[in-house]
Amino acid sequence: EKAKGEEGLTREQIESRIVVPHHTIFLQFFSLYILPVICIAAGYVFFSLLGFI
């Protein structure tokens, strides 16, 4: 019972303090590898519609 500390926080209060990081492995993989491909493809379509390519 001493593991809860002197305040005696409940499990819900402890879980509310823990913040889940938003930068997951999928988000880093997406922003590094998939997003540039989408930007290049969109830029190619954009410039081909304008007649530069």
PDB file of C-alpha atoms in Angstrom:
ATOM      1  CA  GLU A   1       0.000   0.000   0.000  1.00  0.00           C
ATOM      2  CA  LYS A   2       2.990   2.285   0.422  1.00  0.00           C
ATOM      3  CA  ALA A   3       3.649   2.014  -3.321  1.00  0.00           C
ATOM      4  CA  LYS A   4       0.855   4.493  -3.998  1.00  0.00           C
ATOM      5  CA  GLY A   5       2.769   7.179  -2.175  1.00  0.00           C
ATOM      6  CA  GLU A   6       1.656   9.537   0.539  1.00  0.00           C
ATOM      7  CA  GLU A   7      -1.147  11.071  -1.511  1.00  0.00           C
ATOM      8  CA  GLY A   8      -2.861   7.736  -2.057  1.00  0.00           C
ATOM      9  CA  LEU A   9      -3.691   8.371  -5.677  1.00  0.00           C
ATOM     10  CA  THR A  10      -6.186   6.102  -7.333  1.00  0.00           C
ATOM     11  CA  ARG A  11      -5.442   4.189 -10.499  1.00  0.00           C
ATOM     12  CA  GLU A  12      -7.480   6.606 -12.605  1.00  0.00           C
ATOM     13  CA  GLN A  13      -5.524   9.612 -11.338  1.00  0.00           C
ATOM     14  CA  ILE A  14      -2.207   7.914 -12.064  1.00  0.00           C
ATOM     15  CA  GLU A  15      -3.323   6.918 -15.569  1.00  0.00           C
ATOM     16  CA  SER A  16      -4.497  10.457 -16.277  1.00  0.00           C
ATOM     17  CA  ARG A  17      -0.989  11.749 -15.537  1.00  0.00           C
ATOM     18  CA  ILE A  18       0.638   9.385 -18.035  1.00  0.00           C
ATOM     19  CA  VAL A  19       0.687  11.005 -21.459  1.00  0.00           C
ATOM     20  CA  VAL A  20       0.944   8.714 -24.466  1.00  0.00           C
ATOM     21  CA  PRO A  21       3.516  10.087 -26.916  1.00  0.00           C
ATOM     22  CA  HIS A  22       1.997  11.045 -30.248  1.00  0.00           C
ATOM     23  CA  HIS A  23       5.101  10.187 -32.277  1.00  0.00           C
ATOM     24  CA  THR A  24       4.666   6.500 -32.906  1.00  0.00           C
ATOM     25  CA  ILE A  25       6.795   4.326 -35.154  1.00  0.00           C
ATOM     26  CA  PHE A  26       4.109   4.444 -37.854  1.00  0.00           C
ATOM     27  CA  LEU A  27       3.942   8.232 -37.764  1.00  0.00           C
ATOM     28  CA  GLN A  28       7.704   8.568 -38.133  1.00  0.00           C
ATOM     29  CA  PHE A  29       7.738   6.017 -40.977  1.00  0.00           C
ATOM     30  CA  PHE A  30       4.860   7.812 -42.688  1.00  0.00           C
ATOM     31  CA  SER A  31       6.416  11.267 -42.411  1.00  0.00           C
ATOM     32  CA  LEU A  32       9.844  10.094 -43.570  1.00  0.00           C
ATOM     33  CA  TYR A  33       8.985   7.737 -46.416  1.00  0.00           C
ATOM     34  CA  ILE A  34       5.365   7.979 -47.529  1.00  0.00           C
ATOM     35  CA  LEU A  35       4.726  11.713 -47.291  1.00  0.00           C
ATOM     36  CA  PRO A  36       7.611  12.746 -49.611  1.00  0.00           C
ATOM     37  CA  VAL A  37       6.393  10.257 -52.232  1.00  0.00           C
ATOM     38  CA  ILE A  38       2.905  11.750 -52.055  1.00  0.00           C
ATOM     39  CA  CYS A  39       4.333  15.269 -52.360  1.00  0.00           C
ATOM     40  CA  ILE A  40       6.468  14.330 -55.365  1.00  0.00           C
ATOM     41  CA  ALA A  41       3.534  12.627 -57.080  1.00  0.00           C
ATOM     42  CA  ALA A  42       1.248  15.599 -56.400  1.00  0.00           C
ATOM     43  CA  GLY A  43       3.897  18.004 -57.680  1.00  0.00           C
ATOM     44  CA  TYR A  44       4.374  15.945 -60.825  1.00  0.00           C
ATOM     45  CA  VAL A  45       0.638  15.944 -61.540  1.00  0.00           C
ATOM     46  CA  PHE A  46       0.408  19.662 -60.770  1.00  0.00           C
ATOM     47  CA  PHE A  47       3.254  20.640 -63.077  1.00  0.00           C
ATOM     48  CA  SER A  48       2.123  18.272 -65.811  1.00  0.00           C
ATOM     49  CA  LEU A  49      -1.317  19.896 -65.757  1.00  0.00           C
ATOM     50  CA  LEU A  50       0.300  23.310 -66.056  1.00  0.00           C
ATOM     51  CA  GLY A  51       2.375  22.099 -68.981  1.00  0.00           C
ATOM     52  CA  PHE A  52       5.845  22.402 -67.455  1.00  0.00           C
ATOM     53  CA  ILE A  53       6.530  18.681 -67.823  1.00  0.00           C
TER      54      ILE A  53
END
